[in-house]
CSV table of N, CA, C and O in Angstrom, one decimal:
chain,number,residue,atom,x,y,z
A,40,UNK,N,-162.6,118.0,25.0
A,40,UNK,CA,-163.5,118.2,23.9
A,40,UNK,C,-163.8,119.7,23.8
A,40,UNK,O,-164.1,120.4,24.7
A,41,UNK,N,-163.8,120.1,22.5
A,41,UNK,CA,-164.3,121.8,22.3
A,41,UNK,C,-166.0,121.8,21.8
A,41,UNK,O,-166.5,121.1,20.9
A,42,UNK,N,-166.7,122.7,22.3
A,42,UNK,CA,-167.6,123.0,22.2
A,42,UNK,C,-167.9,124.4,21.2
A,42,UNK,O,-167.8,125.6,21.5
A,43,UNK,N,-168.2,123.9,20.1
A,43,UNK,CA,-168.9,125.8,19.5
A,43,UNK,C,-170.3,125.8,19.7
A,43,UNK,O,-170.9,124.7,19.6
A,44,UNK,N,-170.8,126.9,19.9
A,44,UNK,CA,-172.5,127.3,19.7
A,44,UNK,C,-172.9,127.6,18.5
A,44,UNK,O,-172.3,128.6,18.0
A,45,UNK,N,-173.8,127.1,17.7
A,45,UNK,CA,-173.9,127.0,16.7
A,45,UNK,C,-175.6,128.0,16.8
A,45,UNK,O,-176.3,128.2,17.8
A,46,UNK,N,-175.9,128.5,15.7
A,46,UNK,CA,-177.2,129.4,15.9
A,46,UNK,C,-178.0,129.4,14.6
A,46,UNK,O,-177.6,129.8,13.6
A,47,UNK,N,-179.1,128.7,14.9
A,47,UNK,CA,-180.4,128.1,13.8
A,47,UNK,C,-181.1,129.5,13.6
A,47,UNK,O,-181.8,130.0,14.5
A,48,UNK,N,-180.9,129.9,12.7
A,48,UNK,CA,-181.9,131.3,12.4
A,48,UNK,C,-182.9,130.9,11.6
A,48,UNK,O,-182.8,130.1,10.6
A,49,UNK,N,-184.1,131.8,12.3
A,49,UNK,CA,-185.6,131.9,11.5
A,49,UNK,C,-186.0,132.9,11.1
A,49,UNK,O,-186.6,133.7,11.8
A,50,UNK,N,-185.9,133.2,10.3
A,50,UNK,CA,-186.5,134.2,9.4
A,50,UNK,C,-187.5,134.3,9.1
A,50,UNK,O,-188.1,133.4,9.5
A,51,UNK,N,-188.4,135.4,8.3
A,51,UNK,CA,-190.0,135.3,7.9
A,51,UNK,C,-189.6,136.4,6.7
A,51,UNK,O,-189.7,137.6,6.8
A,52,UNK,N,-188.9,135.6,5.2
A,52,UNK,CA,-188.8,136.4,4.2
A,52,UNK,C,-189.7,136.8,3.4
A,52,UNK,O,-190.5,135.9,3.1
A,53,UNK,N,-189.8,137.7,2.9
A,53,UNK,CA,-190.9,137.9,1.9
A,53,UNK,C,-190.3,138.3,0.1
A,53,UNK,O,-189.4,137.7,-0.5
A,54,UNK,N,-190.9,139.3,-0.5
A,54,UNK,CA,-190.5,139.6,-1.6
A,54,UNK,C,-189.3,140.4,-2.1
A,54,UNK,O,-188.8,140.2,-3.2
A,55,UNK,N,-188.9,141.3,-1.3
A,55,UNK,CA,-187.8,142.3,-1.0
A,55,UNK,C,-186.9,141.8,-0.7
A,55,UNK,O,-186.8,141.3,0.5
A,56,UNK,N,-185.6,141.7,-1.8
A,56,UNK,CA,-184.2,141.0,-0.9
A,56,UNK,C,-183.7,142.1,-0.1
A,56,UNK,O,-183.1,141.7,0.9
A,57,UNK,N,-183.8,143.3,-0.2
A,57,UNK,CA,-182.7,144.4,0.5
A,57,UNK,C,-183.3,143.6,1.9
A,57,UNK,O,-182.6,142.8,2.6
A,58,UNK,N,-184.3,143.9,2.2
A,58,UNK,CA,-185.1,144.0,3.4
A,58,UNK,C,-185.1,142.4,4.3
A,58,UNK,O,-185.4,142.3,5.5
A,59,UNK,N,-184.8,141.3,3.2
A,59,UNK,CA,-184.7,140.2,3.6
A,59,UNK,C,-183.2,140.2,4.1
A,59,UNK,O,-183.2,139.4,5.0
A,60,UNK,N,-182.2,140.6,4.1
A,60,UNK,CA,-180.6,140.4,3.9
A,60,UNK,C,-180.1,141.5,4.9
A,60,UNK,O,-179.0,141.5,5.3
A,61,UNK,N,-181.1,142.3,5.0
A,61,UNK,CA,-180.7,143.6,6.4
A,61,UNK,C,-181.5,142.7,7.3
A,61,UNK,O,-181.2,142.9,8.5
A,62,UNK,N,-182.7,141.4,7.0
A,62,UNK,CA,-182.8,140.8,8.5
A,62,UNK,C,-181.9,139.8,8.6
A,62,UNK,O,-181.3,139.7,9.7
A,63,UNK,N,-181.7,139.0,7.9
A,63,UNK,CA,-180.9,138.2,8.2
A,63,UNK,C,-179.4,138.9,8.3
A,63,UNK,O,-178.5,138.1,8.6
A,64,UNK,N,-179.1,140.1,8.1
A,64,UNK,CA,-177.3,140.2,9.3
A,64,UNK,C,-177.7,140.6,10.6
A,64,UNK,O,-176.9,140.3,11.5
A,65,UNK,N,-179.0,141.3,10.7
A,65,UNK,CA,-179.3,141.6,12.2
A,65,UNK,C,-179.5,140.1,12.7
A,65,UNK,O,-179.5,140.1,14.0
A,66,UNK,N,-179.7,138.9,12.2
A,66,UNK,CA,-179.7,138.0,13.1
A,66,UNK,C,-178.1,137.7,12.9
A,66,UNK,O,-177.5,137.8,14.0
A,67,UNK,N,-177.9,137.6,12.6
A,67,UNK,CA,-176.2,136.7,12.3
A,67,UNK,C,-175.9,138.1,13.1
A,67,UNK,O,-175.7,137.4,14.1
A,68,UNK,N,-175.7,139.0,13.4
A,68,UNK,CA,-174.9,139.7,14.5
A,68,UNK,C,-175.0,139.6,15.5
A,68,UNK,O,-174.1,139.7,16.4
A,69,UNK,N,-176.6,139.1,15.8
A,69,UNK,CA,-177.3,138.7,17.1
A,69,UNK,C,-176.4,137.4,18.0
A,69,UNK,O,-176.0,137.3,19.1
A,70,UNK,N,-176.6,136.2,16.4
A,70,UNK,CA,-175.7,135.4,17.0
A,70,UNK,C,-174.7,135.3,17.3
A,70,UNK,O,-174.4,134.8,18.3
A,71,UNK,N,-173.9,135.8,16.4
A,71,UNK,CA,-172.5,136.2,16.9
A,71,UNK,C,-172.1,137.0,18.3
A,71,UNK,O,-171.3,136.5,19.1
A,72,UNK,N,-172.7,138.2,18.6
A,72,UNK,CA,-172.6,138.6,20.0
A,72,UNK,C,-172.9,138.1,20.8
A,72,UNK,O,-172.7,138.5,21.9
A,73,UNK,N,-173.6,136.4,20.3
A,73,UNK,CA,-174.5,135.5,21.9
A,73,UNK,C,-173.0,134.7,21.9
A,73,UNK,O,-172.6,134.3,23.0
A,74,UNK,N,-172.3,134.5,20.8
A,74,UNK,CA,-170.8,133.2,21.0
A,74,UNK,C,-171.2,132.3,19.5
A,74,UNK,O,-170.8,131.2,19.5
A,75,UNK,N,-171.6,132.6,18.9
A,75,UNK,CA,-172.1,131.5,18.0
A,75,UNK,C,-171.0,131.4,16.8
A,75,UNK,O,-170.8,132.4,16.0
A,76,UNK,N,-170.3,130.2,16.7
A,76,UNK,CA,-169.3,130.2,15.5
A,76,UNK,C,-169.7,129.9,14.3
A,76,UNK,O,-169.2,130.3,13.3
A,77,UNK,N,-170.8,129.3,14.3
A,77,UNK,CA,-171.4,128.8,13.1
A,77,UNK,C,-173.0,129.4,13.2
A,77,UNK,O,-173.4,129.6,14.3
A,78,UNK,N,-174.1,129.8,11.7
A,78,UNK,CA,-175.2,130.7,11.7
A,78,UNK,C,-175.5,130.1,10.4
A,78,UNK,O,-174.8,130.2,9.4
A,79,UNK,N,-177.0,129.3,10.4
A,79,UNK,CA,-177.4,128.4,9.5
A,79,UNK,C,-178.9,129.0,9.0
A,79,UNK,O,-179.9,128.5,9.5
A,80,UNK,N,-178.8,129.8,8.1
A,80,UNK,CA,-179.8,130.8,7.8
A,80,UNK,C,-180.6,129.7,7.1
A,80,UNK,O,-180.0,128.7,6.8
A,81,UNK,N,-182.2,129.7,6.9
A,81,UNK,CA,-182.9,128.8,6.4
A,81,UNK,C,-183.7,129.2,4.9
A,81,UNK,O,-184.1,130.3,4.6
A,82,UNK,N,-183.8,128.2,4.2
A,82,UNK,CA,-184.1,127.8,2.8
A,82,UNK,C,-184.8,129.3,2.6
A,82,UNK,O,-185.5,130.0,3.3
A,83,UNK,N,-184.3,129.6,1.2
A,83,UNK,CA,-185.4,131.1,1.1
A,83,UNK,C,-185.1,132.0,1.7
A,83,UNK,O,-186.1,132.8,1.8
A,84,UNK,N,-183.7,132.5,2.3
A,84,UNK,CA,-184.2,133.2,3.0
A,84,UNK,C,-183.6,134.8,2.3
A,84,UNK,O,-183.6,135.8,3.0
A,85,UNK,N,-183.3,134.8,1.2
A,85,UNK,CA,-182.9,135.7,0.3
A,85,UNK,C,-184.2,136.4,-0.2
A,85,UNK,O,-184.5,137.6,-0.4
A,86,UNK,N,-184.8,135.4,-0.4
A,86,UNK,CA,-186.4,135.8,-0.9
A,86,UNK,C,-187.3,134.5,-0.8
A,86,UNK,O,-187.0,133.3,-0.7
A,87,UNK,N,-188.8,135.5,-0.9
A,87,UNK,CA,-189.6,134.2,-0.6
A,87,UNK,C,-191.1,134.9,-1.7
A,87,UNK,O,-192.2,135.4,-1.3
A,88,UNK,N,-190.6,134.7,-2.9
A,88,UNK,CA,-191.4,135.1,-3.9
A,88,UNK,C,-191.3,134.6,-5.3
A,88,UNK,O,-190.9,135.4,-6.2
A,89,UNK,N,-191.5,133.5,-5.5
A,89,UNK,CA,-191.2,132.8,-6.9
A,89,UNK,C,-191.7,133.8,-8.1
A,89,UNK,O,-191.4,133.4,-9.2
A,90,UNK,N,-192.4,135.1,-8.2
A,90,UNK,CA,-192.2,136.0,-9.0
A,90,UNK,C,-190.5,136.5,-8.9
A,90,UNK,O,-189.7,136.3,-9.9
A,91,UNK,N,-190.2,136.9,-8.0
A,91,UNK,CA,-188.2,137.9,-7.5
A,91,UNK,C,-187.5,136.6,-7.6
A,91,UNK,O,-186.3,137.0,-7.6
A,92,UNK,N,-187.4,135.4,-7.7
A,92,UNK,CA,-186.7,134.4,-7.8
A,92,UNK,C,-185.6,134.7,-8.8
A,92,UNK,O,-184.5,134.9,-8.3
A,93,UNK,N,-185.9,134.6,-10.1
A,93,UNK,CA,-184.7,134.9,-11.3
A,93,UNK,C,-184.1,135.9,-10.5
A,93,UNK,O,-183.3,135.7,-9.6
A,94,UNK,N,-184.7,137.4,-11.0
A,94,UNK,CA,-184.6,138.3,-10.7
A,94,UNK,C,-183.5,138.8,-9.2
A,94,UNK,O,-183.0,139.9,-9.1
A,95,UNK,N,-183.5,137.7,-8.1
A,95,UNK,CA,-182.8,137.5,-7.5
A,95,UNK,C,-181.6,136.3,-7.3
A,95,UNK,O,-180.6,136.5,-6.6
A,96,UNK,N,-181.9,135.5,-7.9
A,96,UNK,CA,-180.5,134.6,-8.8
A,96,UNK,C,-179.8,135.2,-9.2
A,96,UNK,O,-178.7,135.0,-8.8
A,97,UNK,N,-180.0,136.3,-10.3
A,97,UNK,CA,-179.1,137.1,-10.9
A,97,UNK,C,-178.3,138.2,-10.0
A,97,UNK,O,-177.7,139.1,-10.7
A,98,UNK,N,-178.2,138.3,-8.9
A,98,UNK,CA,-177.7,139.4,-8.1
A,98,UNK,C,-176.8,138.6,-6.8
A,98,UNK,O,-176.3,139.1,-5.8
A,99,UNK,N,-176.9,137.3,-7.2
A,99,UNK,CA,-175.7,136.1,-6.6
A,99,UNK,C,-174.5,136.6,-6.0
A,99,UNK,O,-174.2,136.7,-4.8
A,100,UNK,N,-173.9,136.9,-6.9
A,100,UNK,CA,-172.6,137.7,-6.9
A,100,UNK,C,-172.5,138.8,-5.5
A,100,UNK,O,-171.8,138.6,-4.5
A,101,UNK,N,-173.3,139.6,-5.6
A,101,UNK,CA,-173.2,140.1,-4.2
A,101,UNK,C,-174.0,140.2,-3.2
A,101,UNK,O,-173.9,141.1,-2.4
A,102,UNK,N,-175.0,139.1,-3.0
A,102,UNK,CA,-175.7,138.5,-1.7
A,102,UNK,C,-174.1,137.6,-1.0
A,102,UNK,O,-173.9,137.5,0.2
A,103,UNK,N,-173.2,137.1,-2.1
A,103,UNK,CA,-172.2,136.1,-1.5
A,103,UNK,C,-170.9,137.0,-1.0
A,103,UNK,O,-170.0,136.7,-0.2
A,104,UNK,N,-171.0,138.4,-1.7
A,104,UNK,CA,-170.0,138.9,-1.6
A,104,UNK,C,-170.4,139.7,0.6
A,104,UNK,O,-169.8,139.9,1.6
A,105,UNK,N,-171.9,139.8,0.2
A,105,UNK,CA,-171.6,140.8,1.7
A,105,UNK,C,-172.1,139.8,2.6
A,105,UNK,O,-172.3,140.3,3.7
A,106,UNK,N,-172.6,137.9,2.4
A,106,UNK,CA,-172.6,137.2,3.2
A,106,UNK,C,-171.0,136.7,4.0
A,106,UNK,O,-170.8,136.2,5.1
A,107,UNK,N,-169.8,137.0,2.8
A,107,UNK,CA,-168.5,136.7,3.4
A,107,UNK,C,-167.8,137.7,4.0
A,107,UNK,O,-166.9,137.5,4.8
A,108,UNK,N,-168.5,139.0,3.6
A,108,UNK,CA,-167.6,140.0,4.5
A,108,UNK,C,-168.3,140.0,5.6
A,108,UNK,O,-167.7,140.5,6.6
A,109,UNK,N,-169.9,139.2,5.9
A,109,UNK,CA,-170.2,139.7,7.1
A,109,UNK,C,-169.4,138.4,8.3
A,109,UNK,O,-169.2,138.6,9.5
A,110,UNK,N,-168.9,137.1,7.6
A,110,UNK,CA,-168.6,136.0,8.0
A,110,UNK,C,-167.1,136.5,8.2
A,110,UNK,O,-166.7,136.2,9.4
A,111,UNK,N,-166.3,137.1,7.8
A,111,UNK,CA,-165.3,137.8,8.2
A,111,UNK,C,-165.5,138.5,9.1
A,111,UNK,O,-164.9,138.1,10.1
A,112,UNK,N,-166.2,139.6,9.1
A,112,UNK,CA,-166.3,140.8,10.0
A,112,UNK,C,-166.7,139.9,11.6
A,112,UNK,O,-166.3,140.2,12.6
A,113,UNK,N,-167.4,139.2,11.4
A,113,UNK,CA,-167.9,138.3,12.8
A,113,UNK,C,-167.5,137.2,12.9
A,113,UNK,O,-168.2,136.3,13.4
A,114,UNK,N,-166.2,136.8,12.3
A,114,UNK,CA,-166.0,135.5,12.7
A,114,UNK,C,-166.4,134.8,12.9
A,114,UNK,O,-165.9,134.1,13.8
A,115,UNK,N,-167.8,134.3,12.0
A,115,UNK,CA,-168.7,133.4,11.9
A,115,UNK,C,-168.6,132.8,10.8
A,115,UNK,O,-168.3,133.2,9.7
A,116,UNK,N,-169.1,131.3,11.4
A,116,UNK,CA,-169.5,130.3,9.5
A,116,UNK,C,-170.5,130.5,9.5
A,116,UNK,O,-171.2,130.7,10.5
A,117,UNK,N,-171.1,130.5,8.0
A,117,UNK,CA,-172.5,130.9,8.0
A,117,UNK,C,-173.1,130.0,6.4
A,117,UNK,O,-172.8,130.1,5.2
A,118,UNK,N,-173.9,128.9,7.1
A,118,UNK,CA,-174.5,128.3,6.0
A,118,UNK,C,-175.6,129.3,5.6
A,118,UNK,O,-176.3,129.9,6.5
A,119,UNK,N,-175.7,129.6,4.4
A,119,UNK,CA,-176.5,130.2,3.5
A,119,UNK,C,-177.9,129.5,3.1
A,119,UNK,O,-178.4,129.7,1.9
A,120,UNK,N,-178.4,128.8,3.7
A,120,UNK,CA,-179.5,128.4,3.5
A,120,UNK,C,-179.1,127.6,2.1
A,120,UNK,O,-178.1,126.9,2.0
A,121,UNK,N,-180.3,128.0,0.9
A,121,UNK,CA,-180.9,127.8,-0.3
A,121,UNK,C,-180.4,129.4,-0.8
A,121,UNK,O,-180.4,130.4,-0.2
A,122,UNK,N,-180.2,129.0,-2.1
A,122,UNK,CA,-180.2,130.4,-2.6
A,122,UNK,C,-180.6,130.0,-4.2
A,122,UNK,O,-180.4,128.9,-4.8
A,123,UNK,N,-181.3,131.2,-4.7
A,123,UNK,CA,-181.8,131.1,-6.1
A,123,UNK,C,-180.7,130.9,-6.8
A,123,UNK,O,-179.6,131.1,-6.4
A,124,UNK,N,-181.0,130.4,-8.2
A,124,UNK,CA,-180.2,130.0,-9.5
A,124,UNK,C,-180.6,130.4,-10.5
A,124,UNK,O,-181.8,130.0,-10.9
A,125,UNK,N,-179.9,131.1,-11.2
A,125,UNK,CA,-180.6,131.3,-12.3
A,125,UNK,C,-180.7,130.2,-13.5
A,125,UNK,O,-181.0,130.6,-14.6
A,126,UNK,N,-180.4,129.2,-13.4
A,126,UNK,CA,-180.6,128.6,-14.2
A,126,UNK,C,-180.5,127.1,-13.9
A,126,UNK,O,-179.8,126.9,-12.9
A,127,UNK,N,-181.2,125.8,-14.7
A,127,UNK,CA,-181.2,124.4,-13.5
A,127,UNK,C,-179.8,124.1,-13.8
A,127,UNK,O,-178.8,124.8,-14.1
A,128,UNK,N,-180.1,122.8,-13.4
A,128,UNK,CA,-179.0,121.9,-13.2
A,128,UNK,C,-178.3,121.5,-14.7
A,128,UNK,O,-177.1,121.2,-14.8
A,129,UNK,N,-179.3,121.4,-15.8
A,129,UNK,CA,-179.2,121.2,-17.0
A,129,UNK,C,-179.0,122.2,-18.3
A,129,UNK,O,-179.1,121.9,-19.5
A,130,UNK,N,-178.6,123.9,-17.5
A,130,UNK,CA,-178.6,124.8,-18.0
A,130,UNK,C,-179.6,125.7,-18.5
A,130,UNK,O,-179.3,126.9,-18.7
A,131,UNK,N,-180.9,125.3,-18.7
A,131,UNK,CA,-182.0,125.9,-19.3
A,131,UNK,C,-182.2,126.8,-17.9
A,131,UNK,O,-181.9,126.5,-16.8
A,132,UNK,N,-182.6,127.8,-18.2
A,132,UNK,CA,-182.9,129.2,-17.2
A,132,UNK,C,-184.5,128.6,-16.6
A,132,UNK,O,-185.3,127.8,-16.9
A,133,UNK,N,-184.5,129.6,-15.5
A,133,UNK,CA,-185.3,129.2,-14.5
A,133,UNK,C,-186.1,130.3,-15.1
A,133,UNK,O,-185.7,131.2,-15.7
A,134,UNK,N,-187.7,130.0,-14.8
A,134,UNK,CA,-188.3,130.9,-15.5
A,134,UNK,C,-188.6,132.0,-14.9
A,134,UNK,O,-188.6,131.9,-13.7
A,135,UNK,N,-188.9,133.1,-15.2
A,135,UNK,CA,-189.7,134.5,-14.3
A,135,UNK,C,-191.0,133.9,-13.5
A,135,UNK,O,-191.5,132.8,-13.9
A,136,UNK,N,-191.7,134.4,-12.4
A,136,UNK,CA,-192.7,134.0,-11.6
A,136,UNK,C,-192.8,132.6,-11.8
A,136,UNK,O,-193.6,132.0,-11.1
C-alpha cells in the first residue's frame, strides 16, 4: 500500500490578496519540504473581505495561474480552497461589498 502526506493548511486571511497568496505559498512550500503531495488550502483563503470579493474574483485568471506553477514547481496537488466568482450560478454578478 502507498502512503502520501497530505497537509491541511490554516490560514488567517484578511483583506489583501497580494499578502494573503505570499502566505499561503509560504505554507504550501512548508508543506512540500515536510513530503506532502497533496496541500488543501481553506475556504477564503484568497481573501477574507466581502468588500475585495468581486474585486478579487476578477483577478481569477492569475491567482490560478501562479497556484499551478507553484503545484508544478513543488510537485504538489493543491486543493484551492473556495475561491471568489464574479458572478452566481445563474449569471447575475456578485455584488461589490
Amino acid at each position: 500500500m502507498t502512503h502520501a502526506l497530505v497537509a491541511a493548511i490554516q490560514l488567517c486571511s484578511g483583506p489583501d490578496l497580494a499578502t494573503n497568496l505570499d502566505a499561503a505559498e509560504h505554507q504550501l512550500r512548508q508543506a512540500a519540504s515536510a513530503g506532502a503531495r497533496l496541500a488543501v488550502l481553506p475556504e477564503n483563503f484568497a481573501v477574507f473581505d466581502a468588500a475585495q470579493y468581486r474585486h478579487v474574483a476578477l483577478q481569477l485568471p492569475a491567482i490560478l495561474a501562479r497556484l499551478a506553477a507553484l503545484a508544478r514547481e513543488l510537485d504538489l496537488w493543491i486543493v484551492a480552497g473556495t475561491l471568489p466568482a464574479a458572478d452566481r450560478p445563474d449569471g447575475t454578478p456578485v455584488p461589490k461589498g
